[in-house]
CSV table of C-alpha atoms in Angstrom, one decimal:
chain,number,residue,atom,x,y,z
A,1,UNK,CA,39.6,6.9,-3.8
A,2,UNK,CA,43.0,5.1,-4.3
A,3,UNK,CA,43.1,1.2,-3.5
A,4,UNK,CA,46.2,-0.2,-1.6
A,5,UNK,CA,44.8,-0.1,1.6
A,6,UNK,CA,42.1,-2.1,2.9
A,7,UNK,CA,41.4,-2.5,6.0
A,8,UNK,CA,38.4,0.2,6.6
A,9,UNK,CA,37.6,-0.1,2.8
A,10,UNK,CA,33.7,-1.1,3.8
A,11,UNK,CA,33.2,1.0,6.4
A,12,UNK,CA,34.4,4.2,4.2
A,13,UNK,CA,32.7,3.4,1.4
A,14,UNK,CA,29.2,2.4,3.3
A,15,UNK,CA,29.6,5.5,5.3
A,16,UNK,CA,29.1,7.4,2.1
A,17,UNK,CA,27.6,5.4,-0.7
A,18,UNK,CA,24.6,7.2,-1.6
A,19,UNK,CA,25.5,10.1,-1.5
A,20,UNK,CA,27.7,10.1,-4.6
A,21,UNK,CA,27.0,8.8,-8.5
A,22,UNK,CA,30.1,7.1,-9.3
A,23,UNK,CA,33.0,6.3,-7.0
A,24,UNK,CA,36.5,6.2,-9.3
A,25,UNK,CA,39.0,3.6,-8.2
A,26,UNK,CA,42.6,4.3,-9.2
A,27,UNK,CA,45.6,1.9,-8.5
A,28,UNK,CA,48.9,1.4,-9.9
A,29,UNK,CA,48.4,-1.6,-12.2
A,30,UNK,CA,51.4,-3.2,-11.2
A,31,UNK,CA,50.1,-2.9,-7.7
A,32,UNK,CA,52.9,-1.1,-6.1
A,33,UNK,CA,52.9,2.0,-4.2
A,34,UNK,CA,54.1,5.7,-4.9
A,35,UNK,CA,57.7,4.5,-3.6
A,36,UNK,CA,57.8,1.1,-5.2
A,37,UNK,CA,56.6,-1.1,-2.7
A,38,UNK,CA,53.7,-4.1,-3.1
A,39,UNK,CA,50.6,-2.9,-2.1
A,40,UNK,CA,47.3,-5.0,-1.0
A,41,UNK,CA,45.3,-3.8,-4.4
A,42,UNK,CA,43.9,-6.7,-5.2
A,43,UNK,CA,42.2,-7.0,-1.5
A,44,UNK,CA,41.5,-3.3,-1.6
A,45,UNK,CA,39.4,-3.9,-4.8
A,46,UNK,CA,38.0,-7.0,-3.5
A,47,UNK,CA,36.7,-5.5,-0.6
A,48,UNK,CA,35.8,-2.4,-2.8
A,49,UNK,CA,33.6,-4.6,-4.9
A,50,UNK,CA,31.9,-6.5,-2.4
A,51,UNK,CA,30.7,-2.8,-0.6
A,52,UNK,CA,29.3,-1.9,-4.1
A,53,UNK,CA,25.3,-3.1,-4.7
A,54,UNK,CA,25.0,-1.0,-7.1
A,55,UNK,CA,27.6,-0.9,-9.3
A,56,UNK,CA,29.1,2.6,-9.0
A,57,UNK,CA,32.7,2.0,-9.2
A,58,UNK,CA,34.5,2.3,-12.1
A,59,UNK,CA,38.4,1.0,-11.4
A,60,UNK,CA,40.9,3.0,-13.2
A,61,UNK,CA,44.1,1.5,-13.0
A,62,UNK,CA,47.3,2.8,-14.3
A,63,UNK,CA,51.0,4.0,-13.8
A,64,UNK,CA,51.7,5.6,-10.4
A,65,UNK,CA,55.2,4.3,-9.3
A,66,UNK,CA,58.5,6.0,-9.5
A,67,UNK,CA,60.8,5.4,-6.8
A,68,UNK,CA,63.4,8.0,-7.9
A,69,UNK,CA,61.3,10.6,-7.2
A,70,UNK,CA,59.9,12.3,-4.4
A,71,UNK,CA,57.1,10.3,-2.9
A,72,UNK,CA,54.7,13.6,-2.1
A,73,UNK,CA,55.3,14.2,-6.1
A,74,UNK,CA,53.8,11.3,-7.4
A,75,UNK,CA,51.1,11.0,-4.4
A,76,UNK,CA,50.3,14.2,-6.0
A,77,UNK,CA,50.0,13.1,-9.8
A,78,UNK,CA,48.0,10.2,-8.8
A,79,UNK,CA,45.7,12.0,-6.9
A,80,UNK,CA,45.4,14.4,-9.4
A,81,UNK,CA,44.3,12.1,-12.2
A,82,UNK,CA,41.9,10.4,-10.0
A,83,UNK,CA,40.6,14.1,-9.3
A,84,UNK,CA,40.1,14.7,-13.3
A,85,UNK,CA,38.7,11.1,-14.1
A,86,UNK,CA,36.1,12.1,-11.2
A,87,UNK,CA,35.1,15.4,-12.1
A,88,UNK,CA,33.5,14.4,-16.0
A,89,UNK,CA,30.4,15.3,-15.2
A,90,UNK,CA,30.5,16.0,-11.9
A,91,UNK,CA,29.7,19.2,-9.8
A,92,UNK,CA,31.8,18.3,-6.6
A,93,UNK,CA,34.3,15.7,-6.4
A,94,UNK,CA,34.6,13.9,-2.8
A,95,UNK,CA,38.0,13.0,-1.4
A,96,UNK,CA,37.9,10.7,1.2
A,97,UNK,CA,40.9,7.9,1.8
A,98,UNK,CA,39.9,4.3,2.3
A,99,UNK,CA,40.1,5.0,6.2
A,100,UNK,CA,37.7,7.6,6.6
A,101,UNK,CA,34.3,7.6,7.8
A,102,UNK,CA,31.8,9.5,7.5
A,103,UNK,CA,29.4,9.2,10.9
A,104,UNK,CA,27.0,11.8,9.9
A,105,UNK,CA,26.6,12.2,5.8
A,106,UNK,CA,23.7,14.8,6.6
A,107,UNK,CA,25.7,17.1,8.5
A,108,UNK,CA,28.6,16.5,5.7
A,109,UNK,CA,26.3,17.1,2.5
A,110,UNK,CA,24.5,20.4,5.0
A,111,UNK,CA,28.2,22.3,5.9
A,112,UNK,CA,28.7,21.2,1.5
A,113,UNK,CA,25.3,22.6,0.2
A,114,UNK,CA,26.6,26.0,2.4
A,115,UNK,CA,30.0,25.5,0.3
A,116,UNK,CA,28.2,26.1,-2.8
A,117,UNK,CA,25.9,28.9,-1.3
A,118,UNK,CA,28.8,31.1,-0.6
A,119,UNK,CA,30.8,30.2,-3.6
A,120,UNK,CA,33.8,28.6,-2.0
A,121,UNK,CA,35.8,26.1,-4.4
A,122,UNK,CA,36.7,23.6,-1.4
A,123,UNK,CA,35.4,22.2,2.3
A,124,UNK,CA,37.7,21.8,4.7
A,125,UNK,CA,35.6,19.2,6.8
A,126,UNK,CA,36.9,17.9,10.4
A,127,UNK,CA,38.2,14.6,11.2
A,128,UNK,CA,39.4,12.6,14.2
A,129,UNK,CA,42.6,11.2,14.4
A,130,UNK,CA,41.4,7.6,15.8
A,131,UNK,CA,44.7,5.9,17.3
A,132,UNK,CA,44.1,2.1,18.5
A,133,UNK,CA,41.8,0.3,19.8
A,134,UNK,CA,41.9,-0.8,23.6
A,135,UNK,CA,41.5,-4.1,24.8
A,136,UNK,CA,37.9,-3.3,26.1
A,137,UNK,CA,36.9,-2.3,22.8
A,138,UNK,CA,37.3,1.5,23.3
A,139,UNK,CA,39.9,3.7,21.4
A,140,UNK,CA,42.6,6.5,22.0
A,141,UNK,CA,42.1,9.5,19.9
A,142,UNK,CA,44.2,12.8,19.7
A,143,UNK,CA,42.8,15.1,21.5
A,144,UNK,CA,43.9,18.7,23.0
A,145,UNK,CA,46.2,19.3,26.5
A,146,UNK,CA,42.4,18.6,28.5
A,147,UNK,CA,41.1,16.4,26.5
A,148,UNK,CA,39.3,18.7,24.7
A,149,UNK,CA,38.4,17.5,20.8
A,150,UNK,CA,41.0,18.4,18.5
A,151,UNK,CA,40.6,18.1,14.4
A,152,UNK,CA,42.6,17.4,11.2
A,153,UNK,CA,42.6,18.7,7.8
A,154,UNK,CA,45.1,16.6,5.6
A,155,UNK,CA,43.4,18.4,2.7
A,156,UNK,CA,39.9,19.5,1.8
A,157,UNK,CA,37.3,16.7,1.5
A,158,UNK,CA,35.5,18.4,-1.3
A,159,UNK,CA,36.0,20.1,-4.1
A,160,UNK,CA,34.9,21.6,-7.7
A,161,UNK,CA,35.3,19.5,-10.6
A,162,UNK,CA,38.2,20.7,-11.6
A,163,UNK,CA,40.2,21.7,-8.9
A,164,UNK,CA,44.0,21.6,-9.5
A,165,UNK,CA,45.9,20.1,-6.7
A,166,UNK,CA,49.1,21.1,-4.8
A,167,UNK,CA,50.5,18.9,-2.5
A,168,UNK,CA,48.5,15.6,-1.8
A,169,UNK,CA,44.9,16.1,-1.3
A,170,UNK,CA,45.7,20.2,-0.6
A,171,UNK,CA,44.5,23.0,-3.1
A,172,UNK,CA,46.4,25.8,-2.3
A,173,UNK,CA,44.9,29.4,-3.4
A,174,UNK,CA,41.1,27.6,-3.8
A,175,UNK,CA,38.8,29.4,-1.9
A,176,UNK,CA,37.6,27.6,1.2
A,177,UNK,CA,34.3,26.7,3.7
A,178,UNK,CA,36.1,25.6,6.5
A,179,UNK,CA,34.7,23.8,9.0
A,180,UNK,CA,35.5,22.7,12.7
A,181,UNK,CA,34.4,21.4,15.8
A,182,UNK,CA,34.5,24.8,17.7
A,183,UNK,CA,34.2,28.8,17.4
A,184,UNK,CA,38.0,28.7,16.9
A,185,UNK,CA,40.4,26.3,15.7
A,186,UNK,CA,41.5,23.2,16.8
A,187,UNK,CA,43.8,21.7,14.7
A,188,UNK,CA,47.3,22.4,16.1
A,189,UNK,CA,49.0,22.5,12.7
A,190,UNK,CA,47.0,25.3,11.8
A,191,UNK,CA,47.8,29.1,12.9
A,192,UNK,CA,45.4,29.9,16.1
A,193,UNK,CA,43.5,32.3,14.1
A,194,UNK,CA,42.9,30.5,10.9
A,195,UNK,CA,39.0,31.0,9.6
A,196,UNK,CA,36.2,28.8,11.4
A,197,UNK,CA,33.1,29.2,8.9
A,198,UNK,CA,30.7,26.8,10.4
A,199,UNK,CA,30.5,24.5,13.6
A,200,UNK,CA,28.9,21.1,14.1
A,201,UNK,CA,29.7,18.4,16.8
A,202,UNK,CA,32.5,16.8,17.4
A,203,UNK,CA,30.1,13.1,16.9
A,204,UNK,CA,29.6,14.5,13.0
A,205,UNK,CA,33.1,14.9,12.0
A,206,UNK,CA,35.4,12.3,9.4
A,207,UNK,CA,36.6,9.5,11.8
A,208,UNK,CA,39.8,8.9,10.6
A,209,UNK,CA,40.8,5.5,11.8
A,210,UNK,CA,44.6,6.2,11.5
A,211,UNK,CA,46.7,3.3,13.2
A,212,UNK,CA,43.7,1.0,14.1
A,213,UNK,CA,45.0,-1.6,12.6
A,214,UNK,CA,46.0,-5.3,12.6
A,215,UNK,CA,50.1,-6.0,13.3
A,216,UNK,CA,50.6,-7.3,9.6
A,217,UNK,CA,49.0,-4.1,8.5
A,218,UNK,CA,50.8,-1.7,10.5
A,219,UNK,CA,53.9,-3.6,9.1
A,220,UNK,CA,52.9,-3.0,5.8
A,221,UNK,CA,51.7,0.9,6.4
A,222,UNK,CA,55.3,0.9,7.8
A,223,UNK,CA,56.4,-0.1,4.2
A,224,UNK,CA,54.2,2.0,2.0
A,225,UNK,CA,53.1,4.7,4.0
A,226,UNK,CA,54.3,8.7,2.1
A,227,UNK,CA,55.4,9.7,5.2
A,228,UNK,CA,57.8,6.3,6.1
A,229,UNK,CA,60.8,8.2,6.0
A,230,UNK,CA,59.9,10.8,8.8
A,231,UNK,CA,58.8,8.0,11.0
A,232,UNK,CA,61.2,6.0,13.3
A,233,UNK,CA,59.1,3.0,13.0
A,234,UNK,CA,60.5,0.7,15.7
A,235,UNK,CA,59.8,3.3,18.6
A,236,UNK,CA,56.7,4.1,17.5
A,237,UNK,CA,55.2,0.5,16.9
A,238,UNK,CA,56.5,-0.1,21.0
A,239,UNK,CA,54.5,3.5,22.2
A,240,UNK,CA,51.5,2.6,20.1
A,241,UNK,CA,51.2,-1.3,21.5
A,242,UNK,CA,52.1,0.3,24.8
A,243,UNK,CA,49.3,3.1,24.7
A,244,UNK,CA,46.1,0.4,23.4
A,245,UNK,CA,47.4,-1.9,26.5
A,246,UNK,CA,47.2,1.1,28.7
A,247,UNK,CA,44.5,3.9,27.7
A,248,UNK,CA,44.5,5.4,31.2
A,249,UNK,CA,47.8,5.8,31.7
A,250,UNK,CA,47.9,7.1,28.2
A,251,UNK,CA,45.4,9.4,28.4
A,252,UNK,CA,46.9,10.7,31.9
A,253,UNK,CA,49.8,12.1,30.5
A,254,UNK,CA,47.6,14.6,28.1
A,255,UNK,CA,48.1,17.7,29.6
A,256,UNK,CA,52.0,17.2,30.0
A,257,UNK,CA,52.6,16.1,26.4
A,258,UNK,CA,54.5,18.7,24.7
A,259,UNK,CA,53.8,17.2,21.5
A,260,UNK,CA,50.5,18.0,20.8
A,261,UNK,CA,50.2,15.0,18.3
A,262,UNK,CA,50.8,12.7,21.5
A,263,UNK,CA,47.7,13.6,23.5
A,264,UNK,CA,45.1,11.2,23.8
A,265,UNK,CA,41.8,10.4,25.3
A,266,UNK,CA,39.9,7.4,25.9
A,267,UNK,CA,37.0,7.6,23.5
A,268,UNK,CA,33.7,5.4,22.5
A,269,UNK,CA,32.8,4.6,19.4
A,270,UNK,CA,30.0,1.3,19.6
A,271,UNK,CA,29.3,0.7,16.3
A,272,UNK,CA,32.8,-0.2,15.5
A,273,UNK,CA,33.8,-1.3,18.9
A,274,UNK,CA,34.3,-4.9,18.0
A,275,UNK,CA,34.9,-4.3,13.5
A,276,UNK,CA,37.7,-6.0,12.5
A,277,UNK,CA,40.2,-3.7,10.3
């Protein structure tokens, strides 16, 4: 995992501590980001620390800023060399960002075991886009045009030691187990017909707690964040305050959103109804 974003650092790591033998911690030792900006490393390892009993992590710091060059590029080279530090010894290599969850590591570690059995190099594993959190403790998360559960892959989860990456967390050409929530797809940034190997609930797959955030940390995901440039940040802040304060009304307009990443539904998720990010 990278640290430079903590606020679901305990939660992600708890979520899948024993199921791996050494979690690898790389940062940028100056503790800036891909793009040059100060990044919350020293919190991130704090909090990384304090969620390891058993001394797993090993903290690899080193160079990983270059703001004259493409962002994705050096996301890429970091992730990379956190990939190869983690794969000495190692049969699979998990990649899970510090916002991730994993709600069911059985059902993870089952769909991974098939992985191996049919000789794929990668799982593509499900998660949910989680949006905010409502006042009443509930949360808006994407969703298809009826409310039906849609999925993300930014990447697979798992892969061979190994694995060379192309873009991000992505491993173009490596051969795949991909997983989903239904028969067919649901992700709406893949082709309708892309491969559905397995199927497990919708209750099992990554939560991916996106924007569910305090104001100070959206502010600095606003900074920091790869993708900064293709968002217009001031709109978006006012829609996503807007949507927690009104999850019904947000959730309403789902089947007349023509933007499919702007469909939500009002969702439950107890145990971390009341965690603070």
């Amino acid at each position: 995992m990278l640290a430079g974003d903590p606020a679901w650092i305990a939660q992600s790591i708890g979520s899948y501590y024993h199921l791996v033998d050494r979690i690898v911690v790389s940062y940028d030792r100056s503790g800036r980001s891909w793009a040059g900006h100060p990044l919350s490393v020293q919190e991130s390892l704090d909090r990384m620390v304090a969620a390891d009993p058993e001394g797993k992590i090993l903290l690899l710091p080193g160079d990983y800023t270059d703001p004259d060059r493409f962002v994705l590029d050096v996301e890429t080279e970091h992730r990379q060399s956190a990939l190869d530090a983690a794969s000495e010894g190692a049969d699979w290599v998990i990649q899970l960002d510090t916002d991730e969850l994993l709600p069911s590591p059985s059902t993870f570690t089952a769909q991974l075991t098939i992985a191996e059995q049919r000789g794929a190099d990668a799982l593509e594993f499900p998660a949910r886009i989680i949006y905010a959190r409502t006042p009443s403790g509930r949360f808006l998360e994407q969703c298809g045009r009826l409310w039906t559960a849609q999925s993300a892959y930014p990447g697979p989860v798992a892969v061979r030691a190994g694995t060379r990456l192309s873009h991000a967390r992505q491993a173009a050409g490596s051969p795949m187990h991909r997983v989903d929530v239904a028969p067919w797809n649901t992700d709406p940034a893949h082709p309708w017909n892309a491969p559905v190997h397995a199927v497990i609930s919708s209750a099992h797959a990554i939560l991916h707690m996106s924007w569910v955030r305090t104001e100070a940390q959206m502010a600095e995901k606003r900074r920091v964040s790869g993708y900064a440039g293709a968002v217009k940040w001031e709109s978006e802040l006012q829609h996503w305050r807007w949507r927690a304060r009104h999850p019904r009304l947000t959730a309403l307009r789902a089947p007349v959103a023509r933007d499919p990443l702007r469909r939500f539904r009002v969702t439950s998720l107890p145990v971390l109804a009341r965690v603070q990010p």
